[in-house]
Amino acid sequence: MNREKAQVDRRVFTDEAVYRAELQQIFARAWLFIAHESQVPNPGDFIRTTMGEDDVVVVRQRDKTINAFLNSCPHRGNRVCMVDAGSKARGFICNYHGWSFGIDGKLRGTDGKVYETDEAFEKSEIGLTPVARIASYKGLVFATFDPNAPDLTDYLGDFTFYLDIMLDNDEGGTEFIGGAIRSEIDCNWKLPAENFVGDILHAFWTHQSGAQAILGGGVDLGKRYDELAFQASVYGHGIETNLDKVGNTRTLGYPELVDYVFDLSERAVERLGELRARAIGAISSATVFPNFSFLPGQNTFRVWHPRGPNKIELVSWTIVNKNAPDHIKELYRKGVMMTFSPGGVFEMDDGENWEYSTRVNHGFVTRQQPLHYALGLGTEDKSRELPGHIHKGSLNDANQRLFYTRWSEFMEHDNWSDLQNGETASPKKTNIAAE
Ligand code: FES
Ligand code: FE
């Protein structure tokens, strides 16, 4: 990222060496989203995921805590958990030579008597490798491979103020419903991450026809642009939002969901204050650095798992308030499938753009031309009492510039004190109760 010129070098989207450095500098250090607590409610419940390209299994323990381990047998490396999710497992048995592991990751047994008679074999020293740290924020479980990483709340910083729009707008918290949707897109992982961190600009063009199909022929998404809209960014995490309350929710196509958000309003104001209550279903999008994104009001949560410089595996879920009525939950599930699933009207629009943006950047001459990220230079708004770097208007590249600034901080700095005190840190501590 060239901050002065607001340009990004295209090679970050295609270069194999850059990608390998990202796995080391970003994905092996950052806190990464691995599960929602509701996905593993009981001891022995598990899901399989990845952190970067590392296969991981997330398991609810007997003492109700959640732990996560590399999904790789310490014998010859085979995957020990082959399925995407399951419940009430007592352990995992490796297919290759039959070593078995408890849900605590410890080696429980080996096939036959061979190892028992091998005096040098010390069973208690062998097990699945746990992640270095694991922690939850309001139902979302994150993990890091870096034992020196700061606490999760410090990593998220003031961005929790904005996460709460989605996670804490009603009592009872949230849950994921209906399983995970997996798909592959031939694009670099940063393109969707930067899209969700602050690219409402594309929506008014890319998604115009899809929105018309759902909302009716006369609708003009651009006309819904709100003068109070803003972008907020902390440590490269970012949200861009209007304050129209239901702009996103409307595009799910069910008026009952719009009514639900309005019914929620009074309670949401009590919990979040007036301003954030106006964002719970508004035209908005967000990314938690590096690769975890969501859409308030459209209720899709998703991770853009890197699979090489030119490929991602997208895993997405539907999130709902736990105490929402069952028929409302079902409408959210249907609405998300209709819009943000591989066959959904909006997701299909996006995937093609990201694939061509990645593919074309490969060209020898093309990749030497920097990309333009200069929309909204000089729009920082220091007058609003909101946490983070605030920029006026959501039609702005500000959050994307801060996303790539954070990316550079991770790629350049080896210690966390430099990482946490850089340019992307929140410029001020705000009394959030005042909002
Ligand atoms: Fe797992 Fe051999 S690779 S038991
Ligand atoms: Fe989009």
Short mmCIF file of C-alpha atoms and ligand atoms in Angstrom, two decimals:
data_model
loop_
_atom_site.label_atom_id
_atom_site.label_comp_id
_atom_site.label_asym_id
_atom_site.label_seq_id
_atom_site.Cartn_x
_atom_site.Cartn_y
_atom_site.Cartn_z
CA MET A 1 0.00 0.00 0.00
CA ASN A 2 1.40 3.38 -1.02
CA ARG A 3 -0.39 5.60 1.51
CA GLU A 4 0.67 8.86 -0.05
CA LYS A 5 -0.63 8.02 -3.50
CA ALA A 6 -3.41 5.74 -2.21
CA GLN A 7 -2.29 2.96 -4.52
CA VAL A 8 -2.10 -0.81 -4.08
CA ASP A 9 0.48 -2.92 -5.90
CA ARG A 10 -1.35 -5.53 -8.00
CA ARG A 11 1.22 -8.19 -7.22
CA VAL A 12 -0.31 -8.63 -3.76
CA PHE A 13 -3.22 -10.39 -5.52
CA THR A 14 -1.22 -12.85 -7.60
CA ASP A 15 2.34 -13.34 -6.36
CA GLU A 16 3.11 -16.79 -4.90
CA ALA A 17 5.88 -15.46 -2.61
CA VAL A 18 3.59 -12.75 -1.21
CA TYR A 19 0.95 -15.40 -0.56
CA ARG A 20 3.38 -17.67 1.29
CA ALA A 21 4.48 -14.69 3.41
CA GLU A 22 0.81 -13.94 4.20
CA LEU A 23 0.33 -17.46 5.58
CA GLN A 24 3.27 -16.89 7.93
CA GLN A 25 2.87 -13.22 8.85
CA ILE A 26 -0.92 -12.94 8.91
CA PHE A 27 -2.68 -16.30 9.16
CA ALA A 28 -0.23 -17.91 11.61
CA ARG A 29 -0.45 -14.88 13.94
CA ALA A 30 -3.81 -13.09 13.73
CA TRP A 31 -6.89 -14.08 15.72
CA LEU A 32 -9.09 -15.96 13.24
CA PHE A 33 -12.80 -16.75 13.51
CA ILE A 34 -13.21 -20.52 13.91
CA ALA A 35 -16.78 -21.15 15.10
CA HIS A 36 -19.94 -19.80 16.63
CA GLU A 37 -20.53 -21.29 20.08
CA SER A 38 -23.97 -22.43 18.93
CA GLN A 39 -22.34 -24.80 16.44
CA VAL A 40 -20.89 -26.93 19.23
CA PRO A 41 -23.43 -26.74 22.08
CA ASN A 42 -22.59 -30.01 23.91
CA PRO A 43 -19.44 -31.90 24.94
CA GLY A 44 -18.10 -33.89 22.00
CA ASP A 45 -19.73 -31.60 19.41
CA PHE A 46 -17.21 -30.56 16.80
CA ILE A 47 -16.71 -28.77 13.50
CA ARG A 48 -13.84 -28.86 11.06
CA THR A 49 -12.45 -25.60 9.71
CA THR A 50 -9.18 -24.07 8.60
CA MET A 51 -6.97 -21.30 9.90
CA GLY A 52 -5.19 -20.08 6.79
CA GLU A 53 -4.48 -23.40 5.07
CA ASP A 54 -4.10 -25.31 8.34
CA ASP A 55 -6.84 -27.86 8.94
CA VAL A 56 -8.34 -27.46 12.41
CA VAL A 57 -10.98 -29.28 14.44
CA VAL A 58 -12.97 -27.28 17.02
CA VAL A 59 -14.39 -29.38 19.87
CA ARG A 60 -16.57 -28.69 22.91
CA GLN A 61 -14.82 -30.24 25.92
CA ARG A 62 -16.33 -32.15 28.85
CA ASP A 63 -15.92 -29.10 31.07
CA LYS A 64 -17.97 -27.09 28.49
CA THR A 65 -14.99 -25.03 27.32
CA ILE A 66 -14.12 -25.06 23.61
CA ASN A 67 -10.72 -26.09 22.31
CA ALA A 68 -9.25 -26.43 18.82
CA PHE A 69 -6.49 -28.65 17.47
CA LEU A 70 -4.61 -29.13 14.24
CA ASN A 71 -6.57 -31.77 12.38
CA SER A 72 -3.45 -33.74 11.62
CA CYS A 73 -2.22 -36.96 13.17
CA PRO A 74 1.21 -36.61 14.82
CA HIS A 75 2.16 -40.01 13.36
CA ARG A 76 2.22 -39.40 9.59
CA GLY A 77 0.05 -36.31 9.35
CA ASN A 78 -3.22 -37.78 8.13
CA ARG A 79 -6.45 -35.92 8.83
CA VAL A 80 -8.03 -37.39 11.99
CA CYS A 81 -11.45 -35.78 11.51
CA MET A 82 -12.80 -36.35 8.02
CA VAL A 83 -16.27 -34.85 8.30
CA ASP A 84 -17.31 -31.20 8.45
CA ALA A 85 -19.26 -31.44 11.70
CA GLY A 86 -20.63 -33.92 14.21
CA SER A 87 -22.00 -34.29 17.70
CA LYS A 88 -21.26 -36.18 20.89
CA ALA A 89 -17.99 -37.61 19.62
CA ARG A 90 -15.93 -39.48 22.21
CA GLY A 91 -12.77 -39.01 20.18
CA PHE A 92 -11.16 -39.18 16.75
CA ILE A 93 -9.52 -42.25 15.22
CA CYS A 94 -6.96 -41.86 12.47
CA ASN A 95 -7.72 -43.88 9.35
CA TYR A 96 -4.10 -44.65 8.57
CA HIS A 97 -2.68 -46.72 11.45
CA GLY A 98 -5.51 -46.45 13.94
CA TRP A 99 -4.17 -44.06 16.57
CA SER A 100 -7.05 -42.66 18.59
CA PHE A 101 -7.34 -39.29 20.31
CA GLY A 102 -9.71 -38.02 22.99
CA ILE A 103 -11.73 -34.85 22.45
CA ASP A 104 -9.02 -33.21 24.59
CA GLY A 105 -6.53 -34.06 21.81
CA LYS A 106 -4.55 -36.56 23.90
CA LEU A 107 -3.44 -39.84 22.40
CA ARG A 108 -5.65 -42.51 23.94
CA GLY A 109 -4.62 -45.65 22.15
CA THR A 110 -2.77 -47.24 19.27
CA ASP A 111 -3.74 -50.15 17.12
CA GLY A 112 -2.65 -53.50 18.53
CA LYS A 113 0.18 -54.20 20.90
CA VAL A 114 3.08 -52.91 18.83
CA TYR A 115 3.57 -49.62 20.67
CA GLU A 116 2.77 -51.05 24.09
CA THR A 117 5.84 -53.28 23.81
CA ASP A 118 8.03 -50.49 22.48
CA GLU A 119 9.75 -49.19 25.61
CA ALA A 120 10.80 -45.89 24.06
CA PHE A 121 7.18 -45.03 23.22
CA GLU A 122 5.77 -42.44 25.61
CA LYS A 123 2.05 -42.15 24.90
CA SER A 124 1.45 -39.25 27.25
CA GLU A 125 3.77 -37.02 25.27
CA ILE A 126 1.82 -37.41 22.05
CA GLY A 127 -1.36 -35.68 20.99
CA LEU A 128 -3.03 -33.34 18.55
CA THR A 129 -1.42 -29.90 18.53
CA PRO A 130 -3.70 -27.34 20.18
CA VAL A 131 -4.01 -23.76 18.91
CA ALA A 132 -1.93 -21.34 20.99
CA ARG A 133 -4.87 -19.30 22.27
CA ILE A 134 -8.64 -19.49 21.99
CA ALA A 135 -11.26 -16.99 23.17
CA SER A 136 -14.85 -15.92 22.52
CA TYR A 137 -16.52 -12.60 21.93
CA LYS A 138 -20.32 -12.69 22.39
CA GLY A 139 -20.69 -16.14 20.86
CA LEU A 140 -17.96 -15.87 18.23
CA VAL A 141 -14.98 -18.15 18.86
CA PHE A 142 -11.58 -17.02 17.63
CA ALA A 143 -8.17 -18.71 17.82
CA THR A 144 -4.57 -17.83 17.07
CA PHE A 145 -1.45 -19.92 16.49
CA ASP A 146 0.69 -17.19 18.08
CA PRO A 147 1.23 -17.57 21.84
CA ASN A 148 2.41 -13.94 21.95
CA ALA A 149 -0.76 -12.52 20.40
CA PRO A 150 -2.56 -9.93 22.55
CA ASP A 151 -5.90 -10.79 24.14
CA LEU A 152 -8.76 -11.15 21.67
CA THR A 153 -10.45 -8.02 23.02
CA ASP A 154 -7.24 -6.03 22.38
CA TYR A 155 -6.96 -7.50 18.89
CA LEU A 156 -10.55 -6.47 18.12
CA GLY A 157 -10.03 -3.17 19.95
CA ASP A 158 -12.82 -0.61 19.66
CA PHE A 159 -14.30 -2.58 16.78
CA THR A 160 -16.40 -4.49 19.32
CA PHE A 161 -18.55 -1.33 19.42
CA TYR A 162 -19.59 -2.11 15.83
CA LEU A 163 -19.67 -5.91 16.20
CA ASP A 164 -22.34 -5.43 18.84
CA ILE A 165 -24.74 -4.05 16.19
CA MET A 166 -25.02 -7.62 14.94
CA LEU A 167 -24.22 -9.59 18.09
CA ASP A 168 -25.97 -7.71 20.86
CA ASN A 169 -29.08 -5.99 19.53
CA ASP A 170 -31.37 -8.14 21.67
CA GLU A 171 -31.03 -10.14 24.84
CA GLY A 172 -30.16 -13.81 24.46
CA GLY A 173 -27.42 -13.26 21.90
CA THR A 174 -27.16 -14.95 18.51
CA GLU A 175 -26.89 -18.39 16.93
CA PHE A 176 -26.04 -19.90 13.56
CA ILE A 177 -28.86 -21.85 11.89
CA GLY A 178 -29.08 -24.30 9.03
CA GLY A 179 -25.50 -25.52 8.59
CA ALA A 180 -22.66 -24.15 6.49
CA ILE A 181 -22.58 -23.41 2.76
CA ARG A 182 -19.24 -24.10 1.06
CA SER A 183 -18.11 -22.94 -2.35
CA GLU A 184 -14.91 -22.09 -4.20
CA ILE A 185 -14.13 -18.87 -6.03
CA ASP A 186 -11.03 -18.37 -8.20
CA CYS A 187 -9.99 -15.11 -6.59
CA ASN A 188 -7.47 -13.76 -4.13
CA TRP A 189 -8.82 -13.73 -0.55
CA LYS A 190 -8.22 -10.00 -0.11
CA LEU A 191 -10.69 -8.98 -2.82
CA PRO A 192 -13.81 -10.17 -0.98
CA ALA A 193 -12.35 -9.06 2.38
CA GLU A 194 -11.82 -5.50 1.07
CA ASN A 195 -15.20 -5.58 -0.65
CA PHE A 196 -16.97 -6.19 2.66
CA VAL A 197 -14.76 -3.82 4.63
CA GLY A 198 -16.01 -0.81 2.74
CA ASP A 199 -17.11 -1.21 -0.88
CA ILE A 200 -20.75 -0.15 -0.96
CA LEU A 201 -19.84 1.61 -4.20
CA HIS A 202 -20.08 -1.63 -6.20
CA ALA A 203 -23.52 -2.44 -4.82
CA PHE A 204 -25.20 0.44 -6.63
CA TRP A 205 -23.85 -0.85 -9.93
CA THR A 206 -23.10 -4.59 -9.60
CA HIS A 207 -26.19 -5.45 -7.59
CA GLN A 208 -28.64 -2.98 -9.12
CA SER A 209 -30.43 -5.52 -11.31
CA GLY A 210 -30.57 -8.14 -8.54
CA ALA A 211 -32.01 -5.56 -6.16
CA GLN A 212 -34.59 -4.56 -8.75
CA ALA A 213 -35.61 -8.20 -9.16
CA ILE A 214 -36.25 -8.47 -5.42
CA LEU A 215 -37.49 -4.98 -4.54
CA GLY A 216 -39.33 -4.08 -7.73
CA GLY A 217 -38.41 -2.39 -11.01
CA GLY A 218 -38.43 1.22 -9.85
CA VAL A 219 -35.88 0.88 -7.09
CA ASP A 220 -32.60 2.77 -7.36
CA LEU A 221 -30.14 1.61 -4.70
CA GLY A 222 -28.11 4.79 -5.14
CA LYS A 223 -31.09 6.87 -4.01
CA ARG A 224 -31.00 5.07 -0.68
CA TYR A 225 -27.65 6.57 0.10
CA ASP A 226 -27.79 8.28 3.44
CA GLU A 227 -26.02 11.54 4.30
CA LEU A 228 -25.31 10.28 7.81
CA ALA A 229 -23.53 7.20 6.43
CA PHE A 230 -19.97 6.65 7.57
CA GLN A 231 -17.06 4.25 7.57
CA ALA A 232 -15.30 3.18 10.76
CA SER A 233 -12.05 1.27 11.01
CA VAL A 234 -9.91 -0.08 13.86
CA TYR A 235 -6.82 -2.26 13.26
CA GLY A 236 -7.95 -2.91 9.70
CA HIS A 237 -11.35 -4.21 10.83
CA GLY A 238 -13.98 -2.05 9.23
CA ILE A 239 -17.65 -1.34 8.77
CA GLU A 240 -19.39 0.94 6.32
CA THR A 241 -22.95 1.72 7.14
CA ASN A 242 -25.96 3.80 6.31
CA LEU A 243 -28.39 4.56 9.12
CA ASP A 244 -31.56 3.55 7.29
CA LYS A 245 -32.37 0.72 9.71
CA VAL A 246 -33.74 -1.81 7.17
CA GLY A 247 -32.06 -1.24 3.77
CA ASN A 248 -30.20 -4.56 3.86
CA THR A 249 -33.05 -6.45 5.48
CA ARG A 250 -35.47 -5.35 2.73
CA THR A 251 -33.33 -7.04 0.09
CA LEU A 252 -33.97 -10.45 1.67
CA GLY A 253 -37.43 -10.15 0.14
CA TYR A 254 -39.64 -10.78 3.18
CA PRO A 255 -41.64 -7.84 4.62
CA GLU A 256 -42.04 -9.85 7.87
CA LEU A 257 -38.29 -9.44 8.45
CA VAL A 258 -38.54 -5.67 8.01
CA ASP A 259 -41.37 -5.66 10.58
CA TYR A 260 -39.21 -7.75 12.90
CA VAL A 261 -36.35 -5.22 12.75
CA PHE A 262 -38.78 -2.35 13.46
CA ASP A 263 -40.28 -4.33 16.36
CA LEU A 264 -36.78 -4.82 17.69
CA SER A 265 -36.01 -1.11 17.61
CA GLU A 266 -37.01 -0.08 21.09
CA ARG A 267 -35.04 -2.89 22.73
CA ALA A 268 -32.09 -2.27 20.41
CA VAL A 269 -32.01 1.43 21.35
CA GLU A 270 -31.85 0.46 25.01
CA ARG A 271 -28.89 -1.85 24.40
CA LEU A 272 -26.98 0.01 21.71
CA GLY A 273 -28.15 3.61 21.71
CA GLU A 274 -29.99 5.44 18.93
CA LEU A 275 -27.23 5.51 16.33
CA ARG A 276 -26.29 1.83 16.34
CA ALA A 277 -29.95 0.79 16.53
CA ARG A 278 -30.38 2.52 13.17
CA ALA A 279 -27.65 0.32 11.71
CA ILE A 280 -28.97 -3.15 12.67
CA GLY A 281 -30.65 -3.79 9.31
CA ALA A 282 -29.20 -0.90 7.31
CA ILE A 283 -27.28 -0.97 4.03
CA SER A 284 -23.92 -1.94 5.46
CA SER A 285 -21.09 -4.47 5.43
CA ALA A 286 -18.11 -5.34 7.62
CA THR A 287 -14.87 -7.32 7.77
CA VAL A 288 -12.85 -8.41 10.78
CA PHE A 289 -9.21 -8.49 9.68
CA PRO A 290 -8.07 -10.54 7.94
CA ASN A 291 -10.79 -12.69 6.35
CA PHE A 292 -14.05 -12.80 8.32
CA SER A 293 -16.98 -10.74 7.03
CA PHE A 294 -20.65 -10.15 7.67
CA LEU A 295 -23.64 -8.13 6.54
CA PRO A 296 -25.79 -6.59 9.26
CA GLY A 297 -29.44 -6.91 8.30
CA GLN A 298 -28.77 -9.56 5.67
CA ASN A 299 -27.42 -11.82 8.40
CA THR A 300 -24.79 -13.67 6.41
CA PHE A 301 -21.53 -14.48 8.22
CA ARG A 302 -18.62 -15.78 6.15
CA VAL A 303 -14.92 -16.62 6.04
CA TRP A 304 -12.80 -16.26 2.89
CA HIS A 305 -10.33 -19.11 3.45
CA PRO A 306 -7.16 -18.69 1.38
CA ARG A 307 -6.32 -21.59 -0.94
CA GLY A 308 -3.38 -20.16 -2.84
CA PRO A 309 -3.04 -16.68 -4.36
CA ASN A 310 -5.83 -17.35 -6.86
CA LYS A 311 -8.41 -19.35 -4.94
CA ILE A 312 -10.61 -19.18 -1.87
CA GLU A 313 -12.94 -21.56 -0.14
CA LEU A 314 -15.92 -19.55 1.02
CA VAL A 315 -17.79 -20.90 4.03
CA SER A 316 -20.90 -19.00 5.06
CA TRP A 317 -23.66 -19.25 7.65
CA THR A 318 -26.91 -17.54 8.57
CA ILE A 319 -26.92 -15.79 11.93
CA VAL A 320 -30.09 -14.91 13.86
CA ASN A 321 -31.04 -13.63 17.27
CA LYS A 322 -31.52 -16.65 19.49
CA ASN A 323 -34.84 -15.41 20.83
CA ALA A 324 -36.32 -14.47 17.45
CA PRO A 325 -39.53 -16.40 16.66
CA ASP A 326 -38.95 -19.64 14.70
CA HIS A 327 -40.78 -18.43 11.59
CA ILE A 328 -38.54 -15.31 11.52
CA LYS A 329 -35.42 -17.48 11.77
CA GLU A 330 -36.70 -19.59 8.87
CA LEU A 331 -37.33 -16.48 6.75
CA TYR A 332 -33.79 -15.25 7.43
CA ARG A 333 -32.44 -18.65 6.35
CA LYS A 334 -34.46 -18.57 3.13
CA GLY A 335 -33.63 -14.92 2.46
CA VAL A 336 -29.90 -15.50 2.91
CA MET A 337 -30.03 -18.53 0.59
CA MET A 338 -31.81 -16.44 -2.04
CA THR A 339 -29.23 -13.62 -1.88
CA PHE A 340 -25.89 -14.69 -0.37
CA SER A 341 -25.40 -18.36 -1.26
CA PRO A 342 -23.62 -19.74 -4.37
CA GLY A 343 -26.98 -19.58 -6.21
CA GLY A 344 -28.01 -16.29 -4.58
CA VAL A 345 -28.65 -13.23 -6.70
CA PHE A 346 -26.00 -11.02 -5.04
CA GLU A 347 -23.28 -13.58 -4.50
CA MET A 348 -23.22 -14.56 -8.17
CA ASP A 349 -22.78 -10.88 -9.09
CA ASP A 350 -19.73 -10.56 -6.83
CA GLY A 351 -17.88 -13.78 -7.64
CA GLU A 352 -17.39 -13.03 -11.31
CA ASN A 353 -15.95 -9.58 -10.59
CA TRP A 354 -13.45 -10.96 -8.08
CA GLU A 355 -12.37 -13.77 -10.41
CA TYR A 356 -11.61 -11.38 -13.27
CA SER A 357 -9.92 -8.88 -10.95
CA THR A 358 -7.59 -11.70 -9.86
CA ARG A 359 -7.03 -13.27 -13.29
CA VAL A 360 -6.31 -10.09 -15.19
CA ASN A 361 -3.86 -8.86 -12.55
CA HIS A 362 -1.58 -11.75 -13.57
CA GLY A 363 -0.55 -10.09 -16.84
CA PHE A 364 3.16 -9.22 -16.90
CA VAL A 365 2.62 -5.60 -17.89
CA THR A 366 -0.73 -5.32 -16.12
CA ARG A 367 0.68 -6.29 -12.74
CA GLN A 368 3.17 -3.41 -12.88
CA GLN A 369 0.36 -0.84 -12.96
CA PRO A 370 -0.78 0.26 -9.46
CA LEU A 371 -4.46 0.24 -8.53
CA HIS A 372 -6.44 3.32 -7.55
CA TYR A 373 -7.73 3.47 -3.93
CA ALA A 374 -8.08 7.24 -3.64
CA LEU A 375 -11.83 7.76 -3.32
CA GLY A 376 -12.62 9.97 -0.33
CA LEU A 377 -9.13 11.20 0.53
CA GLY A 378 -9.42 13.93 3.14
CA THR A 379 -12.83 12.83 4.41
CA GLU A 380 -11.75 11.87 7.91
CA ASP A 381 -14.36 13.07 10.38
CA LYS A 382 -12.94 13.85 13.79
CA SER A 383 -16.08 15.56 15.00
CA ARG A 384 -18.19 12.48 15.59
CA GLU A 385 -17.90 10.78 18.94
CA LEU A 386 -17.47 7.31 17.50
CA PRO A 387 -14.66 4.83 18.12
CA GLY A 388 -12.01 4.26 15.46
CA HIS A 389 -11.01 6.09 12.29
CA ILE A 390 -14.24 7.66 11.08
CA HIS A 391 -14.73 8.80 7.49
CA LYS A 392 -17.70 10.65 6.10
CA GLY A 393 -20.00 8.81 3.77
CA SER A 394 -19.89 5.12 2.99
CA LEU A 395 -18.95 5.73 -0.68
CA ASN A 396 -15.30 5.92 0.18
CA ASP A 397 -12.08 3.89 -0.15
CA ALA A 398 -11.02 4.90 3.39
CA ASN A 399 -11.64 1.53 5.06
CA GLN A 400 -9.93 -0.26 2.19
CA ARG A 401 -6.86 1.96 2.55
CA LEU A 402 -6.80 1.13 6.27
CA PHE A 403 -7.30 -2.58 5.50
CA TYR A 404 -4.18 -2.58 3.29
CA THR A 405 -2.31 -0.44 5.82
CA ARG A 406 -3.06 -3.13 8.42
CA TRP A 407 -1.99 -5.76 5.89
CA SER A 408 1.36 -3.93 5.51
CA GLU A 409 1.76 -3.69 9.29
CA PHE A 410 1.36 -7.46 9.59
CA MET A 411 3.72 -8.16 6.71
CA GLU A 412 6.41 -5.78 8.00
CA HIS A 413 6.33 -6.06 11.79
CA ASP A 414 7.41 -9.09 13.74
CA ASN A 415 6.39 -7.99 17.21
CA TRP A 416 2.95 -7.26 18.50
CA SER A 417 3.73 -3.98 20.22
CA ASP A 418 4.59 -2.47 16.82
CA LEU A 419 1.50 -4.12 15.38
CA GLN A 420 -0.85 -2.75 18.02
CA ASN A 421 0.55 0.77 18.10
CA GLY A 422 0.64 1.51 14.39
CA GLU A 423 -1.33 3.77 12.14
CA THR A 424 -4.45 1.58 12.15
CA ALA A 425 -4.90 1.69 15.95
CA SER A 426 -7.93 3.60 17.16
CA PRO A 427 -6.99 7.30 17.24
CA LYS A 428 -8.94 7.98 20.41
CA LYS A 429 -10.60 6.22 23.26
CA THR A 430 -14.23 7.14 23.11
CA ASN A 431 -16.82 7.14 25.80
CA ILE A 432 -19.08 4.79 23.90
CA ALA A 433 -21.86 5.12 26.43
CA ALA A 434 -22.32 8.67 25.15
CA GLU A 435 -23.50 7.50 21.74
FE1 FES B 1 -2.36 -41.41 11.93
FE2 FES B 1 -0.51 -43.20 11.31
S1 FES B 1 -0.96 -41.34 10.31
S2 FES B 1 -2.04 -43.36 12.82
FE FE B 2 -21.41 -7.39 -3.43
#
